[in-house]
Coordinates of C-alpha atoms in Angstrom, one line a residue:
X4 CA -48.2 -3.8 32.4
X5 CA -48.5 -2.0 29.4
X6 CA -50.7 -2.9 26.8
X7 CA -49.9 -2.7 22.6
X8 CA -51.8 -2.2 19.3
X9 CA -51.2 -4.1 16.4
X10 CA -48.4 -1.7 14.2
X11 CA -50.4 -3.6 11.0
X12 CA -53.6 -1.0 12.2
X13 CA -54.0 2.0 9.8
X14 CA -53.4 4.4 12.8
X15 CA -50.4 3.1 13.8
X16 CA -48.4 2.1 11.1
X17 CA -49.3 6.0 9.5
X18 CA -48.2 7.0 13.2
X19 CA -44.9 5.3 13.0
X20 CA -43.6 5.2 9.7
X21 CA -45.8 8.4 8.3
X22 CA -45.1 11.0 10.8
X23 CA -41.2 9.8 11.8
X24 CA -38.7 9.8 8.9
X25 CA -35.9 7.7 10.6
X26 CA -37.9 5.2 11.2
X27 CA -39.5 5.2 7.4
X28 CA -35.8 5.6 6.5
X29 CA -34.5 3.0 8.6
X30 CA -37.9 1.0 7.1
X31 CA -36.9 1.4 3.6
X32 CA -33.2 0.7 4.0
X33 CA -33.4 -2.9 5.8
X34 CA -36.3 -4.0 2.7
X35 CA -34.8 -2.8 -0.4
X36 CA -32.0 -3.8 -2.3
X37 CA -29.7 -0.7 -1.7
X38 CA -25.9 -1.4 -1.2
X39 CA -24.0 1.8 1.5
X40 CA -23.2 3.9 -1.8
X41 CA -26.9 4.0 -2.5
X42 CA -28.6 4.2 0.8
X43 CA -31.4 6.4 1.8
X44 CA -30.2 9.4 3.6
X45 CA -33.2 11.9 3.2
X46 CA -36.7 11.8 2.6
X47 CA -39.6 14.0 2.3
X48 CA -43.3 12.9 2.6
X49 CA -45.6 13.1 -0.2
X50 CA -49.5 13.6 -0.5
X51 CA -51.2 10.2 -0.6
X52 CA -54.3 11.5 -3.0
X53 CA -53.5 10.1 -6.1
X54 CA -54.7 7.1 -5.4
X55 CA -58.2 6.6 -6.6
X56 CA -60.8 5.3 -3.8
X57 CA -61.6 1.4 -4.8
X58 CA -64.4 0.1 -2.8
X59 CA -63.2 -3.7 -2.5
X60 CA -59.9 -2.1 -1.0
X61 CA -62.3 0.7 1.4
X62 CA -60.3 1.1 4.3
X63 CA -58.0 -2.3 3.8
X64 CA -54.6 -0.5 2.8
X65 CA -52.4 2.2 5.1
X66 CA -50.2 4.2 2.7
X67 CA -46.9 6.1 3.1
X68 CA -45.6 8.3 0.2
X69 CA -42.0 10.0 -0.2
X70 CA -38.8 10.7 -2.0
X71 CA -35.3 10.8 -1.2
X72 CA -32.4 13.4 -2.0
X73 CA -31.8 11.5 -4.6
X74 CA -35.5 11.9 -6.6
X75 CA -36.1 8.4 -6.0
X76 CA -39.7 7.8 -4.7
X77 CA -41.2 5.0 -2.6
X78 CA -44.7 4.0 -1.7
X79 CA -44.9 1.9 1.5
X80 CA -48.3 0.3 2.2
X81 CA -49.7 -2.6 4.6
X82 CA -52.3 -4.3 2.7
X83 CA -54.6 -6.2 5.7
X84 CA -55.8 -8.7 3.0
X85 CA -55.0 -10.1 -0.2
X86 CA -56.8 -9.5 -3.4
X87 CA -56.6 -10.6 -7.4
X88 CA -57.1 -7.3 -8.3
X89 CA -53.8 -5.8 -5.8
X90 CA -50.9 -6.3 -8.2
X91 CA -52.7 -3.9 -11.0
X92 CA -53.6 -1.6 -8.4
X93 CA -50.1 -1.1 -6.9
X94 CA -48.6 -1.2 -11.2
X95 CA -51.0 1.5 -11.8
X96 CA -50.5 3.5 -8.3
X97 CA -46.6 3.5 -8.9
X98 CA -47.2 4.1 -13.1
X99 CA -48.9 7.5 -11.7
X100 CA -45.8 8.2 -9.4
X101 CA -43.6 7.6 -12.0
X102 CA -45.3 9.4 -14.9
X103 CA -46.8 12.4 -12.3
X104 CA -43.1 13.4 -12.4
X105 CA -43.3 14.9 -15.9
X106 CA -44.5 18.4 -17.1
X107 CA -43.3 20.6 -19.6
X108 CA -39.9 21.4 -18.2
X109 CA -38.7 17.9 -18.0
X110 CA -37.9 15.1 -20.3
X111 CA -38.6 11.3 -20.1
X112 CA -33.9 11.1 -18.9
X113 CA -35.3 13.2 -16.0
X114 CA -37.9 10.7 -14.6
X115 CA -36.5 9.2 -11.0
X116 CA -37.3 5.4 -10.3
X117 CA -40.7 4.7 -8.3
X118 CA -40.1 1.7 -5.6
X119 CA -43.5 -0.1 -4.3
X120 CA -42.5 -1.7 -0.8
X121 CA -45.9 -4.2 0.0
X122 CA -46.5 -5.5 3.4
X123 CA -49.1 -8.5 3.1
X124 CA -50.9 -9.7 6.2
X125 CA -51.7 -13.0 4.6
X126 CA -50.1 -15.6 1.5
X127 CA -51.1 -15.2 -1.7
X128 CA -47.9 -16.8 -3.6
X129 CA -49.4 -20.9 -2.3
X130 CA -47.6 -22.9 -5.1
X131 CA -45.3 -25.9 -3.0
X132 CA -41.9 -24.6 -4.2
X133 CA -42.9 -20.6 -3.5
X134 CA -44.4 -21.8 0.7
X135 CA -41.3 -20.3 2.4
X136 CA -40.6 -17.7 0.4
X137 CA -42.0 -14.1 1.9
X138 CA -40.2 -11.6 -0.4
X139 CA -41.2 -11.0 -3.7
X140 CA -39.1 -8.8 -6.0
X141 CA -40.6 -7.7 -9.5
X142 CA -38.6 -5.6 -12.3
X143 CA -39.4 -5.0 -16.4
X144 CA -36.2 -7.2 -17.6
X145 CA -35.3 -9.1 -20.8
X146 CA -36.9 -12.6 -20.1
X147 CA -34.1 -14.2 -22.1
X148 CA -31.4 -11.5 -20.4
X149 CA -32.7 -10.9 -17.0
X150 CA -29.7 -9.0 -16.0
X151 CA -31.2 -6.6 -18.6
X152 CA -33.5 -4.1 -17.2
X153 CA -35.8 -0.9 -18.0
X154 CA -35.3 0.7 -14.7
X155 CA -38.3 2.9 -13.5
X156 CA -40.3 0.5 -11.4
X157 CA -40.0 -2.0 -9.3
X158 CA -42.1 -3.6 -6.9
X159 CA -41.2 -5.7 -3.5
X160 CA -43.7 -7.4 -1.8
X161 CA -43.8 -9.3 1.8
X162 CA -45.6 -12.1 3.2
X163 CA -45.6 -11.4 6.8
X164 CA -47.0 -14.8 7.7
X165 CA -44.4 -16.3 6.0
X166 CA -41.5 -14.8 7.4
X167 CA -39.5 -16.9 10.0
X168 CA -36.6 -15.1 11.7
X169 CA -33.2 -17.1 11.2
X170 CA -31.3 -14.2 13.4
X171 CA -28.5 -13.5 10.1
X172 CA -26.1 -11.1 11.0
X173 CA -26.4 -9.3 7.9
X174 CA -30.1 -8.8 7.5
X175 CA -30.5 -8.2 11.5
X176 CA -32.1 -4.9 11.1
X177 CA -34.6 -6.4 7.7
X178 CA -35.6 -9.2 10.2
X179 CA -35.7 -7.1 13.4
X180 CA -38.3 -4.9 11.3
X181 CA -40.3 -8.0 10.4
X182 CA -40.2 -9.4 13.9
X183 CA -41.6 -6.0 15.1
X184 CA -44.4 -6.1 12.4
X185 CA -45.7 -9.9 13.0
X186 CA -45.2 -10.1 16.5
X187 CA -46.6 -6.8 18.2
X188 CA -50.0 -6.7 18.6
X189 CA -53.4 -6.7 21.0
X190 CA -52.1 -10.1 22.1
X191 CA -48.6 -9.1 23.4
X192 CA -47.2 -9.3 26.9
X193 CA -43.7 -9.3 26.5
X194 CA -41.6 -7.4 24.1
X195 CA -38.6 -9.7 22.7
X196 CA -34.8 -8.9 24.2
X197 CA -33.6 -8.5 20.6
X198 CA -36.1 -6.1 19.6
X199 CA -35.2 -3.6 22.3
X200 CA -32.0 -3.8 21.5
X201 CA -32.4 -1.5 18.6
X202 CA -32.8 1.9 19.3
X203 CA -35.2 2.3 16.3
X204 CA -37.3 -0.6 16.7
X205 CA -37.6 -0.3 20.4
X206 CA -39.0 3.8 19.5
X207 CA -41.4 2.0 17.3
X208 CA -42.4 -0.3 20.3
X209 CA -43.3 3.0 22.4
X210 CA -45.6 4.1 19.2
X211 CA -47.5 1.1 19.7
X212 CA -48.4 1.0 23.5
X213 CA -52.3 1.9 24.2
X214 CA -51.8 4.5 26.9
X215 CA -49.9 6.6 23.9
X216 CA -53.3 6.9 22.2
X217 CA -56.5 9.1 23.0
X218 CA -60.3 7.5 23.4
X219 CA -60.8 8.8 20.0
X220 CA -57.6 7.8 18.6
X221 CA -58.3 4.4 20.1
X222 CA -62.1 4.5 18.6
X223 CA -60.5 4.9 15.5
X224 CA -58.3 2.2 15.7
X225 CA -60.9 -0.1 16.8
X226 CA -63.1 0.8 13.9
X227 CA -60.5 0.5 11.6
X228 CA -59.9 -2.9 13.1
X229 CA -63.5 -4.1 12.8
X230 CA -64.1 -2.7 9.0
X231 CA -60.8 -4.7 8.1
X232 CA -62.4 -7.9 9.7
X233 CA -65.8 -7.6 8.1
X234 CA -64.3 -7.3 4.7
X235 CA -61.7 -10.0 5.1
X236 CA -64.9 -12.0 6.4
X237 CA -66.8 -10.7 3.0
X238 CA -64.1 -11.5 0.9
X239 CA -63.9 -15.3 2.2
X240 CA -67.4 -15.9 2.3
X241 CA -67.6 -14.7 -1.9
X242 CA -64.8 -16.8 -2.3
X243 CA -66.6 -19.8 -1.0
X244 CA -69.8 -19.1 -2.5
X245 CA -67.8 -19.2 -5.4
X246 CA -66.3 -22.7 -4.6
X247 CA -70.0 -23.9 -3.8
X248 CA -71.1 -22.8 -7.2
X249 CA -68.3 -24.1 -8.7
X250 CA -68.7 -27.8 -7.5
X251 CA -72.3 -27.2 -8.1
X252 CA -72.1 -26.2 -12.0
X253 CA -68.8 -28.8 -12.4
X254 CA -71.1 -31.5 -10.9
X255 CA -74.0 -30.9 -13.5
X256 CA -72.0 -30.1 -16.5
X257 CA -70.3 -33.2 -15.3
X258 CA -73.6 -35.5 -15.2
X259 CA -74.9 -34.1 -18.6
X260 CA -71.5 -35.0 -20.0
X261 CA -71.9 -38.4 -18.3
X262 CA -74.9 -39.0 -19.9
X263 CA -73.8 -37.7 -23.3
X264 CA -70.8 -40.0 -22.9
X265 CA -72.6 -43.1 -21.6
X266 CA -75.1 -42.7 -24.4
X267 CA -72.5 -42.4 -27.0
X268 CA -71.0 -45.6 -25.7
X269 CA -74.1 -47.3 -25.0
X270 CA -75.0 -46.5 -28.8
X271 CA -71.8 -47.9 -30.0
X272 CA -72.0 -51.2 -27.8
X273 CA -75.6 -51.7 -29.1
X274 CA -74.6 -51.4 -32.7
X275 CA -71.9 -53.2 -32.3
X276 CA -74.2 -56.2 -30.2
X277 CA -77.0 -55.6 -33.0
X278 CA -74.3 -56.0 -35.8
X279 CA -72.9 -59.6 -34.1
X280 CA -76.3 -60.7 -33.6
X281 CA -77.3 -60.3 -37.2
X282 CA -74.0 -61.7 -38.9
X283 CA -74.9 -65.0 -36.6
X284 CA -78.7 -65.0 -37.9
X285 CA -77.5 -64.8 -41.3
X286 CA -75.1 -67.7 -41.3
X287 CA -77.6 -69.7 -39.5
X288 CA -80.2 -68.5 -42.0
X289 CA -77.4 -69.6 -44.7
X290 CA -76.0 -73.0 -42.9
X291 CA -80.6 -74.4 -43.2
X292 CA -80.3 -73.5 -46.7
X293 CA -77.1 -75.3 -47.3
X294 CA -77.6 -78.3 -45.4
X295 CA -80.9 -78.7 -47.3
X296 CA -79.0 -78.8 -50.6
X297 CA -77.2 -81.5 -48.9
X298 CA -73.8 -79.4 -48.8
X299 CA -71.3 -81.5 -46.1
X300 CA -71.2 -80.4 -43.0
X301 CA -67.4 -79.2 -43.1
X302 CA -68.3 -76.6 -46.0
X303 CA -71.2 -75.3 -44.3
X304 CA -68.5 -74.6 -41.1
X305 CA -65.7 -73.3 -43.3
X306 CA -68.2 -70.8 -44.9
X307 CA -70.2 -69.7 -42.4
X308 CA -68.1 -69.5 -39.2
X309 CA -70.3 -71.6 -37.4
X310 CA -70.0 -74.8 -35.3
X311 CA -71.5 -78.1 -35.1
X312 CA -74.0 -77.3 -32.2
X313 CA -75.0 -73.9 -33.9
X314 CA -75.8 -75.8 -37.6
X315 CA -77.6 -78.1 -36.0
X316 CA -79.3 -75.4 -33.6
X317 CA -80.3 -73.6 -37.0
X318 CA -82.7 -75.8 -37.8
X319 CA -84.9 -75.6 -35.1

């Protein structure tokens, strides 16, 4: 029985999309929004080094650079985990494509459009109305207009534990790719029917089997593997430190506010008690005096608020 590698892994997703053009090609075409007349036909790899090295991303991303007979260039990468700081780092990765294609024989009408394709082993869009959706699809349009746009750059993003195949006729090969991503791995037994159906998918299959792989290639991989875990693990663990801190600060700024508040109150209430109290020892202090000039008892109740039981009471 053979045995498979996760196509996710550095190694192997360099190995099958970096080193084999159809299958980058065929990649490219079933993600993007390409109708037949503007198809990839042709591409050429690129170097990978302008990418500065970012050490919360160390050995998290697997990249794939090229451009088409067209000039068009695309940047696949499979980001293991997700990060805040991943958007900017993808604008300004694909800002550096765009603007790299300029030198002093070109002008800006010359610049080709830069597409950045995202694979993302885990959600990071979690808002209730955005749970089942895996693509995400960014452009620079008019906000009022958004049919108007300033083409250059445009960025796609997946969700891999999103997706959910729904077997469409017309997005076979786009789902067939996304099967193969999410449901090869260390773990796998059987390969799906539908997936060796395709001649290209089922090549990528072959890519992924362990016995295609040497000790050290396989060393590599499970390194690879083990540094993508630790910093996934890293990343968690700051992220709940930071809840626990959180709570912790938000409990005692909320307990000093408490106190501020209740003391606030409690001074209010108390002035307001003090002020009662005092109005009552005053009319009582005012119904002795009049009752010993002999003033009936009505008058002393009509001017001073108080009732029989507390006139009489005042004298004591």
């Amino acid at each position: 029985m053979a045995k498979y590698l996760d196509p996710k892994n550095d190694l192997i997703f360099k190995r099958i999309f970096g080193t084999h053009k159809h299958l980058c090609i065929s990649l490219l075409n079933s993600m993007l929004p390409f109708d037949e007349d503007h198809r990839i036909v042709d591409i050429t790899y690129n170097p990978t080094e302008l990418l500065p090295e970012i050490n919360v991303l160390k050995d998290s991303i697997v990249d794939v650079r090229c451009t088409d007979v067209l000039g068009r260039h695309f940047i696949v990468e499979m980001q293991m985990y997700w990060t805040d700081i991943f958007k900017q780092r993808i604008l300004f990765y694909a800002s550096k494509v765009y603007i790299s294609q300029l030198d002093a024989s070109k002008s800006y009408d010359t610049l080709e459009p830069v597409y950045a394709l995202t694979f993302v082993d885990q959600n990071f869009e979690k808002e209730p109305d955005m749970k089942d959706e895996y693509m995400h699809h960014y452009k620079i349009v008019n906000i009022a207009h958004t049919e108007k746009q300033i083409k250059g750059l445009e960025f796609i993003f997946v969700e891999l534990p999103k997706f959910k195949p729904q077997n469409r006729v017309e997005k076979k090969l786009h789902e067939l790719w996304l099967r193969f991503l999410t449901e090869i791995d260390e773990s796998t037994e059987t390969i799906p029917a539908e997936l060796l159906e395709n001649e290209e998918v089922k090549e990528a299959i072959q890519y992924t089997e362990q016995a295609a792989y040497t000790k050290a290639q396989l060393e590599a991989y499970d390194a690879y593997r083990d540094r993508a875990l630790k910093e996934r693990s890293a990343i968690i663990d700051a992220l709940k430190t930071g809840e626990v801190i959180g709570l912790q600060r938000g409990e005692a700024l909320g307990l000093q506010r408490g106190r501020t508040e209740g003391e606030a109150i409690g001074l209010e209430k108390g002035e307001a008690i003090g002020l009662q109290k005092g109005k009552e020892e005053a009319n009582r202090e005012t119904a002795r005096k009049l009752k010993a000039l002999g003033m009936p008892l009505e008058q002393i109740k009509s001017i001073t608020g108080l009732n029989d039981e507390q006139i009489n009471g005042s004298e004591s």
